[in-house]
mmCIF file of C-alpha atoms and ligand atoms in Angstrom:
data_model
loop_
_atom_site.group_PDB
_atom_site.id
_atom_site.type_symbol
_atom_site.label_atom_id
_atom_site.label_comp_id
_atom_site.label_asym_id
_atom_site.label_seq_id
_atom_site.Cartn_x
_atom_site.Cartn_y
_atom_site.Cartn_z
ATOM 1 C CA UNK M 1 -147.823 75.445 120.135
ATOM 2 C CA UNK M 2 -146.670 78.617 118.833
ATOM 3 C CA UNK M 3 -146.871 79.681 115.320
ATOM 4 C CA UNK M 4 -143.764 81.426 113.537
ATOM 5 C CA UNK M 5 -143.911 82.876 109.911
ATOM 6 C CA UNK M 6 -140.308 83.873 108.405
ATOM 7 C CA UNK M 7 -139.369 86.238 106.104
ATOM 8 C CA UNK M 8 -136.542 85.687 103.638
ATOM 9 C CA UNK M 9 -135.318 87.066 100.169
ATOM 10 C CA UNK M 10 -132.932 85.211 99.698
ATOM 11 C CA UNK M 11 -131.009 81.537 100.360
ATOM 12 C CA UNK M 12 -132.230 81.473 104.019
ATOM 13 C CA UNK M 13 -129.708 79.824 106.217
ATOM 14 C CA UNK M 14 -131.235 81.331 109.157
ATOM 15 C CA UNK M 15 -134.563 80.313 108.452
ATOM 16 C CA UNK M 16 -133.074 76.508 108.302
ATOM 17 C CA UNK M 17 -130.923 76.751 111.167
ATOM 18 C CA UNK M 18 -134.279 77.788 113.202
ATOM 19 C CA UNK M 19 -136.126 75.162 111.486
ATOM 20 C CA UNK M 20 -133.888 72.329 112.354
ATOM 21 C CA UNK M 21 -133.352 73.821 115.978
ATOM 22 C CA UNK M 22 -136.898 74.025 116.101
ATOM 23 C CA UNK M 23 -137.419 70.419 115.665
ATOM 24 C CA UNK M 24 -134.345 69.019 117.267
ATOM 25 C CA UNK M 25 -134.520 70.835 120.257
ATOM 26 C CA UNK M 26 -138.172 70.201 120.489
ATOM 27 C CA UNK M 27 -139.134 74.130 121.398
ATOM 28 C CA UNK M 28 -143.240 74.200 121.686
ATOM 29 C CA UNK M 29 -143.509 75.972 118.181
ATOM 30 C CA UNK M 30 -143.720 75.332 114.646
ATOM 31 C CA UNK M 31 -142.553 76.897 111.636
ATOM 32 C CA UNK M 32 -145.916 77.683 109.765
ATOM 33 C CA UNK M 33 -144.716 79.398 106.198
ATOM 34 C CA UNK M 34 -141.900 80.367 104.971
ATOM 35 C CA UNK M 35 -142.669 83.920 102.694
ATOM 36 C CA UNK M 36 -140.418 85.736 100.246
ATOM 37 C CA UNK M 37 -140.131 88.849 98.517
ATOM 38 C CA UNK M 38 -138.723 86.842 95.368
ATOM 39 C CA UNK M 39 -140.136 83.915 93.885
ATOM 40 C CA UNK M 40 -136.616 82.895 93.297
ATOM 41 C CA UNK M 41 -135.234 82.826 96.844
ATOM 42 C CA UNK M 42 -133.604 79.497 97.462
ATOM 43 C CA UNK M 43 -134.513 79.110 100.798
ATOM 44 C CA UNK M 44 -138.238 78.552 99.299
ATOM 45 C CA UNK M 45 -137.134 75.577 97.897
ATOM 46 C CA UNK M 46 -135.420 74.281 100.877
ATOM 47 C CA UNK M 47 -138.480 74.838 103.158
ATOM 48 C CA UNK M 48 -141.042 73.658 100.564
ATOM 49 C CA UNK M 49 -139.483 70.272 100.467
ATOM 50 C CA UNK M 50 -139.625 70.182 104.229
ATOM 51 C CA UNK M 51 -143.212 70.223 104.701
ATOM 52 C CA UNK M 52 -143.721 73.583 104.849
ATOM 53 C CA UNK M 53 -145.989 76.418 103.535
ATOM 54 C CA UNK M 54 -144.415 79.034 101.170
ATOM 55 C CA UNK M 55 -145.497 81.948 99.360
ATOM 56 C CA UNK M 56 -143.636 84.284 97.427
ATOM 57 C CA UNK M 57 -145.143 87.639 96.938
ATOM 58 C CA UNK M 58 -143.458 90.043 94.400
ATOM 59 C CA UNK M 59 -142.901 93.570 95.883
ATOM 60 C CA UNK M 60 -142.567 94.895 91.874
ATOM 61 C CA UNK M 61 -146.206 93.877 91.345
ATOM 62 C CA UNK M 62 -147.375 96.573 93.432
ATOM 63 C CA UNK M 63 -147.690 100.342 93.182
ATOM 64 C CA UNK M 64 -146.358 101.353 96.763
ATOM 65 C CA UNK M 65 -144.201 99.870 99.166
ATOM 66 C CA UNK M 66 -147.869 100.294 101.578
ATOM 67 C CA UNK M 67 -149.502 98.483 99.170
ATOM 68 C CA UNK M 68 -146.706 95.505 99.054
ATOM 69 C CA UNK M 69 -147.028 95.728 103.001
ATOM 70 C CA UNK M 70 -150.604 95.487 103.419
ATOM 71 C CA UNK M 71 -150.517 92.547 101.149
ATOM 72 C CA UNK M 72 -147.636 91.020 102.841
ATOM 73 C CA UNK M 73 -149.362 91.339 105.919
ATOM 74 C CA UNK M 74 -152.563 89.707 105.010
ATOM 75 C CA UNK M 75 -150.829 87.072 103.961
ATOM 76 C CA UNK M 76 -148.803 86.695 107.143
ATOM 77 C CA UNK M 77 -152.010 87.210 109.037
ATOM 78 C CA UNK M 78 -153.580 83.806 107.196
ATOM 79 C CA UNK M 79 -151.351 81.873 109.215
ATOM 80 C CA UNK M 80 -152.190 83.690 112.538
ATOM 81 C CA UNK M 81 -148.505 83.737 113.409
ATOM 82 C CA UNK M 82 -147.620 84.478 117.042
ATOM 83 C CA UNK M 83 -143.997 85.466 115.883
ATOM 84 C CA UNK M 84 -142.767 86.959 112.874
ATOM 85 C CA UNK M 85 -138.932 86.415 111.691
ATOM 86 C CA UNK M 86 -137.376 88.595 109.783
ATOM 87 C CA UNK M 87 -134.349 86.159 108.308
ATOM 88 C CA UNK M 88 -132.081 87.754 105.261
ATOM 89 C CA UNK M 89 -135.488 89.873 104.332
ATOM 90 C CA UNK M 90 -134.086 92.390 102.527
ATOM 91 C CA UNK M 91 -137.033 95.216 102.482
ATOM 92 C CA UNK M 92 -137.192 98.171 104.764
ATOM 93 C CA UNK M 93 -141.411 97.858 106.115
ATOM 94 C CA UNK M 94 -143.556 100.508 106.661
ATOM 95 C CA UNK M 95 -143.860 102.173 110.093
ATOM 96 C CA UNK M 96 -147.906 100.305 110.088
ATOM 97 C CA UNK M 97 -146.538 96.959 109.378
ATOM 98 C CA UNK M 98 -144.256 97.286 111.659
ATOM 99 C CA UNK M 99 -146.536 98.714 114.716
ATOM 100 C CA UNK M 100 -149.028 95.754 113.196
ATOM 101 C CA UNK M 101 -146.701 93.299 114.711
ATOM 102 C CA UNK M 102 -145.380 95.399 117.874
ATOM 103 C CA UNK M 103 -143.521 92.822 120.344
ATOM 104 C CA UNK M 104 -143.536 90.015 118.286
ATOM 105 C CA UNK M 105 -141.231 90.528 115.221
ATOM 106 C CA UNK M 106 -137.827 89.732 115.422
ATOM 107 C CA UNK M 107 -134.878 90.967 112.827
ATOM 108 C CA UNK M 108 -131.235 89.767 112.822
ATOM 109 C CA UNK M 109 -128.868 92.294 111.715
ATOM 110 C CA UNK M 110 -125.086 91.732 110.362
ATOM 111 C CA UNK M 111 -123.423 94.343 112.919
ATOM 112 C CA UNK M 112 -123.087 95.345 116.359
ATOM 113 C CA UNK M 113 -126.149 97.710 116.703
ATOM 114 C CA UNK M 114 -126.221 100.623 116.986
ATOM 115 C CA UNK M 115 -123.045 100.638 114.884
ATOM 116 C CA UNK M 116 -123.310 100.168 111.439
ATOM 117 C CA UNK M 117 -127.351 99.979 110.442
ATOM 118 C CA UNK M 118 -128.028 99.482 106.851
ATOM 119 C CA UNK M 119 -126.007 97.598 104.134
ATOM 120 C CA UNK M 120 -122.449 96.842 103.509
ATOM 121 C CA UNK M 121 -121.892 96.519 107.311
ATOM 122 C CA UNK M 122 -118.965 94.214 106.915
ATOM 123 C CA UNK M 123 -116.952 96.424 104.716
ATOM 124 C CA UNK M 124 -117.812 99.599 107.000
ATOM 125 C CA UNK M 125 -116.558 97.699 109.915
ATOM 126 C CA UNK M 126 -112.994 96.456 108.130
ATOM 127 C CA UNK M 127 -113.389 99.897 106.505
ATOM 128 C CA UNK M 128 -113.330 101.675 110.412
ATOM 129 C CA UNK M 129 -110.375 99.319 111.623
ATOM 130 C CA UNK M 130 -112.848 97.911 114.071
ATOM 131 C CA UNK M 131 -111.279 94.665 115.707
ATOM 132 C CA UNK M 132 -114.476 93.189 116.562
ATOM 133 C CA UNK M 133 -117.543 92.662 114.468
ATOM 134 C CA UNK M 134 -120.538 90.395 114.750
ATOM 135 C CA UNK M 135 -124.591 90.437 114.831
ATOM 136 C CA UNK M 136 -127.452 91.521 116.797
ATOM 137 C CA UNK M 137 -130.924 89.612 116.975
ATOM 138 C CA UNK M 138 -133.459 92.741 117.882
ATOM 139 C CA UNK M 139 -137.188 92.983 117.988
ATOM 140 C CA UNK M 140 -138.374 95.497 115.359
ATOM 141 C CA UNK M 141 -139.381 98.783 115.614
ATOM 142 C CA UNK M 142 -140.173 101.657 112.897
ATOM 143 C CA UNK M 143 -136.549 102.717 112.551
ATOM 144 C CA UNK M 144 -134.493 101.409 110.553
ATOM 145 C CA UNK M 145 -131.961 98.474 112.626
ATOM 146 C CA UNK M 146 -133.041 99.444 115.778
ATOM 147 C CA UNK M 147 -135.049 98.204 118.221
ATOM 148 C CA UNK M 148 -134.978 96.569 121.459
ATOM 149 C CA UNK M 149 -131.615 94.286 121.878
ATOM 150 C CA UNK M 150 -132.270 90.299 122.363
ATOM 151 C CA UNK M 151 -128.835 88.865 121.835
ATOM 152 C CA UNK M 152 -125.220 89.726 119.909
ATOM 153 C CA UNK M 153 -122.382 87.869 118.872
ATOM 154 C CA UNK M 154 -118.758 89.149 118.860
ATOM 155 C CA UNK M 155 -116.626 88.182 116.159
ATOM 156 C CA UNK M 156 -112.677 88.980 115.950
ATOM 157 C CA UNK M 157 -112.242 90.852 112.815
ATOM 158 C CA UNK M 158 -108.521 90.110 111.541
ATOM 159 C CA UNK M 159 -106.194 92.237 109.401
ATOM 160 C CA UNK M 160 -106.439 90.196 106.522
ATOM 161 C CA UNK M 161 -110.086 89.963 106.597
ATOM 162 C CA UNK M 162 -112.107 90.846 103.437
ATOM 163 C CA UNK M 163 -115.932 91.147 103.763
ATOM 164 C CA UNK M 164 -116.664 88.000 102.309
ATOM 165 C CA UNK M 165 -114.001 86.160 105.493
ATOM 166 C CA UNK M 166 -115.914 88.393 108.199
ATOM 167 C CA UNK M 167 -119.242 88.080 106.382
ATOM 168 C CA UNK M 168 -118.787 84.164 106.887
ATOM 169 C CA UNK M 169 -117.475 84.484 110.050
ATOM 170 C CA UNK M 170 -119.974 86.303 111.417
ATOM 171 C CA UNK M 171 -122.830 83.827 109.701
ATOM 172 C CA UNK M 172 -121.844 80.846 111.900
ATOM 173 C CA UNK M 173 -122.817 82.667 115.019
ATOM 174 C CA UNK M 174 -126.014 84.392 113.265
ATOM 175 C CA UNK M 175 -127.164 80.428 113.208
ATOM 176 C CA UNK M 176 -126.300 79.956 116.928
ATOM 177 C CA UNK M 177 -127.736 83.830 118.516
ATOM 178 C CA UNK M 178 -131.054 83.542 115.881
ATOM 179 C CA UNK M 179 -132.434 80.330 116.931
ATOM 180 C CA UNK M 180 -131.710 80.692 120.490
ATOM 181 C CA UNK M 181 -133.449 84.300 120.526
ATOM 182 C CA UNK M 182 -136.196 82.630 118.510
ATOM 183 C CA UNK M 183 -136.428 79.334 121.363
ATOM 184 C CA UNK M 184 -136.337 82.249 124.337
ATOM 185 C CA UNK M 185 -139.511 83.802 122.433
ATOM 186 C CA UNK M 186 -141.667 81.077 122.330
ATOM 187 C CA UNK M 187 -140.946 79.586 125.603
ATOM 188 C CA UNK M 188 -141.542 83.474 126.800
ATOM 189 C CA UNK M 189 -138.408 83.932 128.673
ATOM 190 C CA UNK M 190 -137.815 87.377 126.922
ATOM 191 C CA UNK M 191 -139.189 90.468 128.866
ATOM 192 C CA UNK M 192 -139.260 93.995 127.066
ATOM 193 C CA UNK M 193 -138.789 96.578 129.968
ATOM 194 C CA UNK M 194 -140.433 100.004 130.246
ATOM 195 C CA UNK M 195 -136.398 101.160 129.399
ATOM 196 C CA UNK M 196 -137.192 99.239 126.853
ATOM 197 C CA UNK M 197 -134.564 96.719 127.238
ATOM 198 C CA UNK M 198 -134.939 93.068 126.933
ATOM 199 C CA UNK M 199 -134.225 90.797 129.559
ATOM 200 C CA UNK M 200 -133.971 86.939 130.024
ATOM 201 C CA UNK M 201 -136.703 86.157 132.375
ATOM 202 C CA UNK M 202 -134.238 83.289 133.741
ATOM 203 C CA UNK M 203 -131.227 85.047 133.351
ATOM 204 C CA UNK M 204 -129.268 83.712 130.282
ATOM 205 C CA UNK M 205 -126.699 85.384 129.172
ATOM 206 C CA UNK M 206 -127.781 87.705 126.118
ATOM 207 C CA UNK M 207 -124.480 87.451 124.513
ATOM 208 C CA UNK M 208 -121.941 85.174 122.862
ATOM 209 C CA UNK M 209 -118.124 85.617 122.381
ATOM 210 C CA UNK M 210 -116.874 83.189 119.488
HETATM 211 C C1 GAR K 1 -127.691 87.514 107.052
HETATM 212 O O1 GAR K 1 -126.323 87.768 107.213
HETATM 213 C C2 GAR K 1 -128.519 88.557 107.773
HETATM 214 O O2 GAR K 1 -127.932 88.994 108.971
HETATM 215 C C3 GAR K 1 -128.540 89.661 106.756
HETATM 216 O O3 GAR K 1 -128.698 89.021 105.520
HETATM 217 C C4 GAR K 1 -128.112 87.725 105.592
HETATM 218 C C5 GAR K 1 -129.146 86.725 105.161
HETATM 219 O O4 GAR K 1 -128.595 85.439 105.058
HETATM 220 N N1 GAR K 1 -129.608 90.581 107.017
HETATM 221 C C6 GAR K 1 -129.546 91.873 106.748
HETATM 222 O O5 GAR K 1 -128.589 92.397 106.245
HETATM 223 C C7 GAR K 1 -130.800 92.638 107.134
HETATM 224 N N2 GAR K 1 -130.541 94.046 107.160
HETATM 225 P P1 GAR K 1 -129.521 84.172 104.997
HETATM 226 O O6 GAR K 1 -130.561 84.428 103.894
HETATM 227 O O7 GAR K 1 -128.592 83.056 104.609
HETATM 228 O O8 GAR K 1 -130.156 83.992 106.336
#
């Protein structure tokens, strides 16, 4: 079985919706621990009375942001994770955390990379006039959102949309694209070429129109 750690900061409905995929769909992996940035995250709460291990580490009780990530990562590294999930974890890591977990740390993103990196990405898009919106699942590199692609959702993004309508919108298929990436990882049907695109070993398609 493989071993998944997720990272959250805040309510964590991606870290459910892989958790209940996880064990409805049977994948051959288990949640381990569930970490967060803030001891008040909401999603703690949620996982803790599933069964599972939590920790929350404060990043304001340390002098650095290396010093939070070295921490971090020895804690990560107690549960010998074989994938790390970054779910709603709202802090940007260190280029030797990151390279720490090269090619098995995932991030799911609230845009269409490589459009709109960073935060506020549902305003920017309604801000643009873009008519389509949506997410990207990626595997995490050094720079900030980007990464090699796994999967992306396409939302309509209507006139009357505020960001709170496309935020939602674009939420529902977060919970379909992140656990599905997630599944493809552990089963290892994802491939990172020397392009360094991802492919689906089996073919799948690596998108979803809702
Ligand atoms: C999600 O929309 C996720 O895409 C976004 O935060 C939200 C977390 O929600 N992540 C980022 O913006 C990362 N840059 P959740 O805690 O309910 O999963």
């Amino acid at each position: 079985m493989k071993r998944i750690v997720i990272l959250i900061s805040g309510r964590g409905s991606n870290m459910q919706a892989i958790v209940e995929r996880c064990g409805a769909e049977g994948w051959p992996a288990n949640v381990v621990a569930v970490i967060s940035n803030r001891a008040d995250a909401s999603g703690l709460a949620w996982a803790t009375e599933r069964g599972i291990a939590t920790q929350a580490l404060d990043h304001k009780a340390f002098a650095d942001r290396a010093a939070f990530d070295a921490a971090l990562a020895q804690c990560i590294d107690a549960y010998a994770p074989d994938l790390v999930v970054l779910a709603g974890f709202m802090r940007i890591l260190t280029e030797g955390f990151v390279r720490h977990y090269d090619g098995r740390l995932l991030n799911i993103h609230p845009s269409l990379l490589p459009s709109f990196g960073g935060l506020h990405t549902h305003q920017r898009a309604i801000d643009m006039g873009c008519k389509v919106a949506g997410a990207t699942v990626h595997f995490v590199t050094p720079a900030l959102d980007h990464g090699p692609i796994v999967m992306q959702a396409v939302v309509p993004v209507w006139p009357d949309d505020d960001e709170d309508a496309l935020a939602a919108r674009v939420l529902r298929q977060e919970h379909v694209i992140y656990p599905r990436s997630v599944r493809w990882f552990v089963e290892g049907q994802l491939r990172i070429g020397a392009d360094g695109r991802v492919t689906h070993q089996a073919g799948e398609a690596q998108w979803l129109l809702a």
